[in-house]
């Protein structure tokens, strides 16, 4: 007998696809917000007269709150209902977004960004759980492929949408439009989801509060230094975070109601390694390319964002055809070739022609990323029972956040080290940027090779 909330392949109909559209819309909104605000940070800093440290916390506050709460948010959905937690999370996200847009000062904005991140941590893990519970067979693979495509498109679109909103300056709102745009999107997602998403839960048990606290402390300690560029005091929270992670591991062993069942980790670890390599490489690639286009080639934020457009187009096109896990290796190979092209352009092409030469390489990169991202999440979750979907979704999303933080910090740090100074430093010209892009691009290329090698354990 089919359990309540589970849809067999034959039962999947228009209602389920509309429900999928609503949760993917919220997914795109939540994931886009992290990258779109990064583009707006200079405007925020100038308008609110904020310090550089405050500007960093506008980004880091959201990222940390989101990452820290993901696994707990996913497990809460398993226990109390995925649709209930999803709609509550979206409603809270909309309210926090409006509060961000109205913030009169940097400390207020930082606080509302933390609330926004916590709301995202409640909202987003439910999406994978809802997909697992609502679809079966080939329909589930299609739905998970669409989810993977949405995640990738959100990451790619941040610079384009952010640059466009700042250039458009709708109603003179400036950076505040980056938050207000979430309000109508979120309201629509809630209205549709309440009518179309079937409620589902995991087995009845109680929340592992001790595990939730330990994991939150571990992630906060390990990610805070990375989010702030590893300041001198960063070793203290990192050590505390590592200790909390060790305590979490020992506390979870043999616990019947563990926040993260060890049986689950055994099933998803190979896939998690692939996720870490893929998303760390992408985050680093987007960062170094943004530096190269704006500081090295002298393009405006909007012009630089438009150079990313072929990557987004290639990603979207490949995501439609890239739902089968067997194509992940092909995608990783295309990413490797395209990154080799980016390195060659940075080293050999004249400054005036580099933007044009980068277009075909970025289009190929987008195709490769689309072939990887669309089926990767589905390939990992194929090993997970629907009852653990919430926890598994939280783990996967946490892994992407860890990968993004590590990719930005490590690749950004290497870029600055090779460059010989922060972007914009006097005496640092185009040849320096070209050299730094080539060196760091080679590291990202190695991560693409690693992604391809790891797919053998993920897809078998």
Coordinates of C-alpha atoms in Angstrom, one line a residue:
X1 CA 0.0 0.0 0.0
X2 CA 1.2 3.5 -0.8
X3 CA 1.9 5.6 2.2
X4 CA 0.0 9.0 2.6
X5 CA 1.8 11.8 0.9
X6 CA 3.6 9.5 -1.6
X7 CA 2.7 9.7 -5.2
X8 CA 3.2 6.7 -7.5
X9 CA 4.4 7.3 -11.0
X10 CA 0.9 6.7 -12.4
X11 CA -0.7 9.2 -10.0
X12 CA 1.6 12.1 -10.9
X13 CA -0.5 14.7 -12.7
X14 CA -0.9 18.4 -13.4
X15 CA -1.4 19.2 -9.7
X16 CA 2.0 17.8 -8.8
X17 CA 3.8 19.6 -11.6
X18 CA 2.2 22.9 -10.5
X19 CA 3.3 22.1 -6.9
X20 CA 6.8 21.5 -8.2
X21 CA 6.8 24.9 -10.0
X22 CA 5.8 26.6 -6.8
X23 CA 8.6 25.1 -4.7
X24 CA 11.2 25.6 -7.4
X25 CA 10.2 29.3 -7.6
X26 CA 10.9 29.6 -3.9
X27 CA 14.1 27.7 -4.3
X28 CA 15.3 30.1 -7.0
X29 CA 14.3 33.1 -4.9
X30 CA 16.2 31.8 -1.8
X31 CA 19.4 30.8 -3.6
X32 CA 19.5 33.8 -5.8
X33 CA 19.3 36.1 -2.8
X34 CA 22.7 35.0 -1.5
X35 CA 24.5 36.0 -4.8
X36 CA 22.4 39.0 -5.8
X37 CA 23.2 40.8 -2.6
X38 CA 26.9 40.3 -3.1
X39 CA 26.7 42.4 -6.2
X40 CA 24.8 45.1 -4.3
X41 CA 27.2 45.3 -1.3
X42 CA 29.2 48.3 -2.6
X43 CA 26.0 50.3 -3.0
X44 CA 24.7 49.1 0.4
X45 CA 28.0 50.2 2.0
X46 CA 27.9 53.6 0.4
X47 CA 24.2 54.3 1.1
X48 CA 24.2 53.2 4.7
X49 CA 27.7 54.6 5.4
X50 CA 28.7 51.1 6.6
X51 CA 32.2 49.9 7.4
X52 CA 33.8 47.2 5.4
X53 CA 33.3 44.8 8.3
X54 CA 29.6 45.6 8.4
X55 CA 29.4 45.1 4.6
X56 CA 31.0 41.6 5.0
X57 CA 28.5 40.7 7.7
X58 CA 25.6 41.7 5.4
X59 CA 26.7 38.7 3.2
X60 CA 28.1 36.5 5.9
X61 CA 25.1 36.9 8.3
X62 CA 22.7 35.3 5.7
X63 CA 25.2 32.6 4.7
X64 CA 26.0 31.5 8.2
X65 CA 22.4 31.5 9.5
X66 CA 21.3 29.6 6.4
X67 CA 24.1 27.0 6.6
X68 CA 23.8 26.5 10.4
X69 CA 20.0 25.8 10.2
X70 CA 19.7 23.6 7.2
X71 CA 20.0 20.1 8.7
X72 CA 17.7 21.0 11.6
X73 CA 15.2 22.7 9.2
X74 CA 15.1 19.5 7.1
X75 CA 14.5 17.3 10.1
X76 CA 11.8 19.6 11.4
X77 CA 10.0 19.1 8.1
X78 CA 10.3 15.3 8.4
X79 CA 8.7 15.5 11.9
X80 CA 6.0 18.2 11.6
X81 CA 5.2 18.3 7.9
X82 CA 7.1 19.4 4.8
X83 CA 4.4 21.6 3.3
X84 CA 3.8 23.2 6.7
X85 CA 7.4 24.1 7.2
X86 CA 7.9 25.1 3.6
X87 CA 5.0 27.6 3.6
X88 CA 6.0 28.9 7.0
X89 CA 9.6 29.4 5.9
X90 CA 8.6 31.2 2.7
X91 CA 6.3 33.5 4.6
X92 CA 9.1 34.3 7.1
X93 CA 11.5 34.8 4.2
X94 CA 9.2 37.3 2.6
X95 CA 8.8 39.2 5.9
X96 CA 12.5 39.3 6.5
X97 CA 13.1 40.5 2.9
X98 CA 10.7 43.4 3.4
X99 CA 12.5 44.2 6.6
X100 CA 15.9 44.2 4.8
X101 CA 14.6 46.6 2.2
X102 CA 13.4 49.0 4.9
X103 CA 16.6 48.8 7.0
X104 CA 17.7 52.3 8.0
X105 CA 21.2 51.4 9.1
X106 CA 23.8 48.6 8.7
X107 CA 23.3 46.9 12.1
X108 CA 19.6 46.6 11.4
X109 CA 20.3 45.2 7.9
X110 CA 22.7 42.6 9.4
X111 CA 20.1 41.5 11.9
X112 CA 17.3 41.1 9.3
X113 CA 19.7 39.3 7.0
X114 CA 20.3 36.7 9.8
X115 CA 16.5 36.3 10.1
X116 CA 16.3 35.9 6.3
X117 CA 19.0 33.2 6.4
X118 CA 17.2 31.3 9.2
X119 CA 13.9 31.5 7.2
X120 CA 15.7 30.1 4.1
X121 CA 17.1 27.2 6.3
X122 CA 13.5 26.3 7.2
X123 CA 12.1 26.7 3.6
X124 CA 14.7 25.2 1.3
X125 CA 15.4 21.7 2.7
X126 CA 11.7 20.9 2.4
X127 CA 11.9 21.2 -1.4
X128 CA 13.9 18.0 -1.9
X129 CA 11.7 16.3 0.6
X130 CA 8.5 17.3 -1.2
X131 CA 10.0 16.1 -4.5
X132 CA 11.0 12.8 -3.0
X133 CA 7.5 12.3 -1.5
X134 CA 5.5 13.6 -4.5
X135 CA 7.2 11.8 -7.4
X136 CA 8.3 8.3 -8.3
X137 CA 10.2 6.6 -11.1
X138 CA 11.2 8.6 -14.2
X139 CA 9.0 11.5 -13.0
X140 CA 11.1 11.8 -9.9
X141 CA 14.3 11.9 -12.0
X142 CA 12.8 14.6 -14.1
X143 CA 11.7 16.6 -11.0
X144 CA 15.1 16.3 -9.4
X145 CA 16.8 17.3 -12.7
X146 CA 14.6 20.4 -12.7
X147 CA 15.6 21.1 -9.1
X148 CA 19.3 20.8 -10.0
X149 CA 18.9 23.1 -12.9
X150 CA 17.1 25.6 -10.7
X151 CA 20.0 25.6 -8.2
X152 CA 22.6 26.1 -10.9
X153 CA 20.6 28.9 -12.6
X154 CA 20.2 30.7 -9.3
X155 CA 24.0 30.7 -8.8
X156 CA 24.7 31.9 -12.3
X157 CA 21.9 34.5 -12.4
X158 CA 22.9 36.4 -9.3
X159 CA 25.4 38.7 -11.1
X160 CA 23.2 39.3 -14.1
X161 CA 20.0 40.1 -12.0
X162 CA 21.9 42.0 -9.4
X163 CA 23.7 44.1 -12.0
X164 CA 20.5 44.7 -13.9
X165 CA 18.6 45.8 -10.9
X166 CA 21.3 48.3 -9.9
X167 CA 21.6 49.7 -13.4
X168 CA 17.8 50.0 -13.7
X169 CA 17.3 51.6 -10.3
X170 CA 13.6 50.9 -10.3
X171 CA 11.7 53.8 -8.6
X172 CA 15.0 55.1 -7.2
X173 CA 15.1 52.1 -4.8
X174 CA 18.7 51.2 -5.6
X175 CA 19.9 48.2 -3.7
X176 CA 16.6 47.9 -1.8
X177 CA 15.0 46.4 -4.9
X178 CA 17.2 43.3 -4.5
X179 CA 15.2 42.5 -1.4
X180 CA 11.7 43.8 -2.4
X181 CA 11.7 41.6 -5.5
X182 CA 11.3 38.6 -3.1
X183 CA 8.0 39.8 -1.8
X184 CA 5.7 39.1 -4.8
X185 CA 7.6 36.0 -5.7
X186 CA 7.3 34.6 -2.2
X187 CA 3.6 35.4 -1.9
X188 CA 2.9 33.6 -5.2
X189 CA 4.9 30.6 -4.1
X190 CA 3.0 30.3 -0.8
X191 CA -0.4 30.8 -2.5
X192 CA 0.2 28.0 -5.0
X193 CA 2.0 25.6 -2.6
X194 CA -0.9 25.7 -0.1
X195 CA -3.3 24.5 -2.8
X196 CA -1.2 22.0 -4.6
X197 CA 1.6 20.5 -2.4
X198 CA 0.5 17.3 -0.6
X199 CA 1.5 17.1 3.0
X200 CA 4.1 14.5 4.0
X201 CA 6.1 13.5 7.0
X202 CA 8.8 11.0 8.1
X203 CA 8.5 8.6 11.0
X204 CA 7.2 10.0 14.2
X205 CA 10.0 10.7 16.6
X206 CA 11.4 13.7 18.6
X207 CA 13.9 16.3 17.5
X208 CA 17.5 15.7 18.6
X209 CA 18.0 19.1 20.3
X210 CA 21.5 18.3 21.6
X211 CA 22.6 17.2 18.1
X212 CA 21.0 20.4 16.6
X213 CA 22.9 22.6 19.0
X214 CA 26.3 20.8 18.5
X215 CA 26.0 20.9 14.7
X216 CA 25.0 24.5 14.6
X217 CA 28.0 25.4 16.8
X218 CA 30.3 23.4 14.6
X219 CA 29.1 24.9 11.4
X220 CA 29.1 28.5 12.8
X221 CA 32.7 28.1 14.1
X222 CA 34.0 26.6 10.9
X223 CA 32.2 28.8 8.4
X224 CA 32.5 32.2 10.2
X225 CA 36.3 32.6 9.5
X226 CA 35.8 31.5 5.9
X227 CA 32.9 33.9 5.3
X228 CA 35.0 36.8 6.7
X229 CA 38.1 36.0 4.7
X230 CA 40.0 34.3 7.6
X231 CA 40.8 37.2 9.9
X232 CA 43.7 36.9 12.4
X233 CA 41.3 35.7 15.1
X234 CA 39.7 33.1 12.9
X235 CA 41.6 30.2 14.4
X236 CA 39.7 30.4 17.7
X237 CA 36.1 29.8 16.3
X238 CA 37.6 27.3 13.8
X239 CA 39.1 25.2 16.7
X240 CA 35.9 25.5 18.7
X241 CA 33.9 24.5 15.6
X242 CA 36.1 21.4 15.0
X243 CA 35.7 20.4 18.7
X244 CA 31.9 20.8 18.4
X245 CA 31.9 18.7 15.2
X246 CA 33.8 15.9 17.0
X247 CA 31.4 16.0 19.9
X248 CA 28.4 15.9 17.4
X249 CA 29.9 12.8 15.8
X250 CA 30.3 10.9 19.0
X251 CA 26.9 12.1 20.4
X252 CA 25.1 10.8 17.2
X253 CA 26.5 7.3 17.4
X254 CA 23.8 4.8 18.3
X255 CA 21.2 7.5 19.0
X256 CA 17.8 6.3 17.9
X257 CA 16.5 9.8 17.1
X258 CA 19.8 11.2 15.7
X259 CA 19.6 14.4 13.8
X260 CA 21.8 12.9 11.1
X261 CA 21.6 9.1 11.2
X262 CA 24.9 7.5 10.5
X263 CA 23.3 5.1 8.1
X264 CA 22.4 8.1 6.0
X265 CA 25.9 9.5 6.0
X266 CA 27.2 6.1 4.7
X267 CA 24.9 6.4 1.7
X268 CA 25.5 10.0 0.7
X269 CA 29.2 10.6 1.5
X270 CA 30.5 9.6 -2.0
X271 CA 28.0 12.0 -3.6
X272 CA 28.8 14.7 -1.0
X273 CA 32.5 14.7 -2.2
X274 CA 31.3 15.2 -5.7
X275 CA 29.0 18.1 -4.6
X276 CA 31.9 19.7 -2.7
X277 CA 34.3 19.6 -5.6
X278 CA 31.7 20.8 -8.1
X279 CA 30.3 23.7 -6.1
X280 CA 33.7 24.8 -4.7
X281 CA 35.1 25.0 -8.2
X282 CA 32.1 27.0 -9.5
X283 CA 32.2 29.5 -6.6
X284 CA 35.9 30.1 -7.1
X285 CA 35.4 30.3 -10.9
X286 CA 32.7 33.0 -10.6
X287 CA 34.8 35.0 -8.2
X288 CA 38.0 35.0 -10.2
X289 CA 36.1 35.8 -13.4
X290 CA 34.3 38.7 -11.8
X291 CA 37.7 40.1 -10.6
X292 CA 39.2 39.6 -14.1
X293 CA 36.3 41.2 -16.0
X294 CA 35.8 44.2 -13.7
X295 CA 39.2 45.0 -12.2
X296 CA 41.4 43.5 -15.0
X297 CA 39.5 44.4 -18.1
X298 CA 37.8 47.5 -16.7
X299 CA 34.2 46.5 -17.4
X300 CA 31.3 47.9 -15.5
X301 CA 29.4 45.5 -13.1
X302 CA 26.5 45.3 -15.7
X303 CA 28.9 44.7 -18.6
X304 CA 30.8 42.1 -16.7
X305 CA 27.5 40.4 -15.8
X306 CA 26.5 40.3 -19.4
X307 CA 29.7 38.4 -20.2
X308 CA 28.3 35.7 -17.9
X309 CA 25.1 35.5 -20.1
X310 CA 26.5 32.8 -22.5
X311 CA 27.3 30.6 -19.4
X312 CA 23.7 31.0 -18.2
X313 CA 22.2 30.2 -21.6
X314 CA 24.4 27.1 -22.0
X315 CA 23.5 26.0 -18.5
X316 CA 19.8 26.3 -19.2
X317 CA 20.0 24.5 -22.5
X318 CA 22.0 21.6 -21.1
X319 CA 19.9 21.2 -18.0
X320 CA 16.9 20.3 -20.2
X321 CA 18.9 17.4 -21.7
X322 CA 21.1 16.6 -18.8
X323 CA 18.8 14.8 -16.4
X324 CA 20.5 11.4 -16.7
X325 CA 23.3 10.8 -14.2
X326 CA 25.4 9.2 -16.9
X327 CA 26.0 12.6 -18.4
X328 CA 27.7 14.0 -15.3
X329 CA 31.1 12.8 -16.5
X330 CA 30.5 14.4 -20.0
X331 CA 29.7 17.6 -18.3
X332 CA 32.8 17.5 -16.1
X333 CA 34.9 16.9 -19.2
X334 CA 33.3 20.0 -21.0
X335 CA 34.0 22.1 -17.9
X336 CA 37.6 21.0 -17.9
X337 CA 38.0 22.0 -21.6
X338 CA 36.3 25.3 -21.1
X339 CA 38.5 26.2 -18.1
X340 CA 41.5 25.4 -20.2
X341 CA 40.1 27.9 -22.8
X342 CA 39.7 30.5 -20.1
X343 CA 43.3 30.1 -18.9
X344 CA 44.5 30.3 -22.5
X345 CA 42.5 33.5 -23.2
X346 CA 43.8 35.1 -20.0
X347 CA 47.4 34.4 -20.9
X348 CA 47.5 35.0 -24.7
X349 CA 44.6 37.2 -25.9
X350 CA 45.0 41.0 -26.0
X351 CA 43.1 42.9 -23.4
X352 CA 40.7 44.6 -25.9
X353 CA 39.6 41.2 -27.2
X354 CA 39.4 39.0 -24.2
X355 CA 35.7 39.6 -23.4
X356 CA 34.8 38.4 -26.9
X357 CA 37.2 35.4 -26.7
X358 CA 35.7 34.4 -23.4
X359 CA 32.2 34.0 -24.8
X360 CA 32.6 30.6 -26.4
X361 CA 34.6 29.2 -23.4
X362 CA 31.9 30.4 -21.0
X363 CA 29.1 28.9 -23.2
X364 CA 30.9 25.6 -23.1
X365 CA 31.4 25.9 -19.4
X366 CA 27.6 26.5 -18.9
X367 CA 26.8 23.4 -20.9
X368 CA 29.2 21.4 -18.8
X369 CA 27.8 22.7 -15.5
X370 CA 24.2 22.1 -16.7
X371 CA 25.0 18.5 -17.5
X372 CA 26.5 18.0 -14.0
X373 CA 24.2 20.1 -11.8
X374 CA 20.8 18.8 -13.2
X375 CA 21.3 15.1 -12.3
X376 CA 23.9 15.3 -9.5
X377 CA 21.4 15.9 -6.6
X378 CA 19.1 13.1 -7.9
X379 CA 22.0 10.7 -8.2
X380 CA 22.9 11.3 -4.5
X381 CA 19.3 11.2 -3.2
X382 CA 18.6 7.9 -5.1
X383 CA 20.3 6.1 -2.2
X384 CA 18.1 7.8 0.4
X385 CA 14.7 6.5 1.7
X386 CA 11.8 9.1 1.5
X387 CA 11.6 9.1 5.3
X388 CA 15.1 10.6 5.5
X389 CA 14.6 13.0 2.6
X390 CA 14.5 16.1 4.9
X391 CA 17.7 15.3 6.7
X392 CA 19.4 14.3 3.4
X393 CA 18.3 17.5 1.7
X394 CA 19.6 19.5 4.6
X395 CA 23.0 17.7 4.4
X396 CA 23.3 18.3 0.7
X397 CA 22.4 22.0 0.9
X398 CA 24.8 22.4 3.8
X399 CA 27.5 20.8 1.7
X400 CA 26.9 23.3 -1.1
X401 CA 27.2 26.2 1.4
X402 CA 30.5 24.8 2.8
X403 CA 31.7 24.3 -0.8
X404 CA 30.8 27.9 -1.7
X405 CA 32.5 29.3 1.3
X406 CA 35.6 27.3 0.8
X407 CA 35.7 28.0 -2.9
X408 CA 35.4 31.7 -2.4
X409 CA 37.9 31.9 0.5
X410 CA 40.6 29.6 -0.9
X411 CA 40.3 30.7 -4.6
X412 CA 39.9 34.3 -3.6
X413 CA 42.9 34.1 -1.3
X414 CA 45.1 32.5 -4.0
X415 CA 44.0 35.1 -6.5
X416 CA 45.0 37.9 -4.2
X417 CA 48.3 36.2 -3.3
X418 CA 49.2 35.7 -7.0
X419 CA 48.0 39.2 -7.8
X420 CA 50.2 40.7 -5.2
X421 CA 47.5 42.9 -3.6
X422 CA 43.8 43.5 -3.3
X423 CA 41.9 44.3 -6.5
X424 CA 42.1 48.0 -7.3
X425 CA 45.5 48.4 -5.6
X426 CA 47.7 51.0 -7.2
X427 CA 50.3 49.5 -9.5
X428 CA 48.4 46.3 -10.2
X429 CA 47.5 46.3 -13.9
X430 CA 46.0 44.1 -16.5
X431 CA 49.1 41.7 -16.8
X432 CA 48.9 41.0 -13.1
X433 CA 45.2 40.1 -13.4
X434 CA 45.8 38.0 -16.4
X435 CA 48.5 36.0 -14.6
X436 CA 46.4 35.6 -11.4
X437 CA 43.4 34.5 -13.5
X438 CA 45.5 31.9 -15.3
X439 CA 47.0 30.5 -12.1
X440 CA 43.8 30.3 -10.1
X441 CA 41.9 29.1 -13.2
X442 CA 44.2 26.1 -13.3
X443 CA 43.2 25.2 -9.7
X444 CA 39.5 25.4 -10.7
X445 CA 40.3 23.3 -13.7
X446 CA 41.8 20.7 -11.3
X447 CA 38.5 20.7 -9.3
X448 CA 36.6 20.0 -12.5
X449 CA 38.9 17.0 -13.2
X450 CA 38.3 15.8 -9.6
X451 CA 34.5 16.2 -10.1
X452 CA 34.7 14.0 -13.2
X453 CA 36.7 11.4 -11.3
X454 CA 34.3 11.3 -8.4
X455 CA 31.3 10.8 -10.6
X456 CA 32.2 7.1 -10.9
X457 CA 31.4 6.6 -7.2
X458 CA 28.3 8.9 -7.4
X459 CA 26.5 7.3 -10.3
X460 CA 27.3 3.7 -10.0

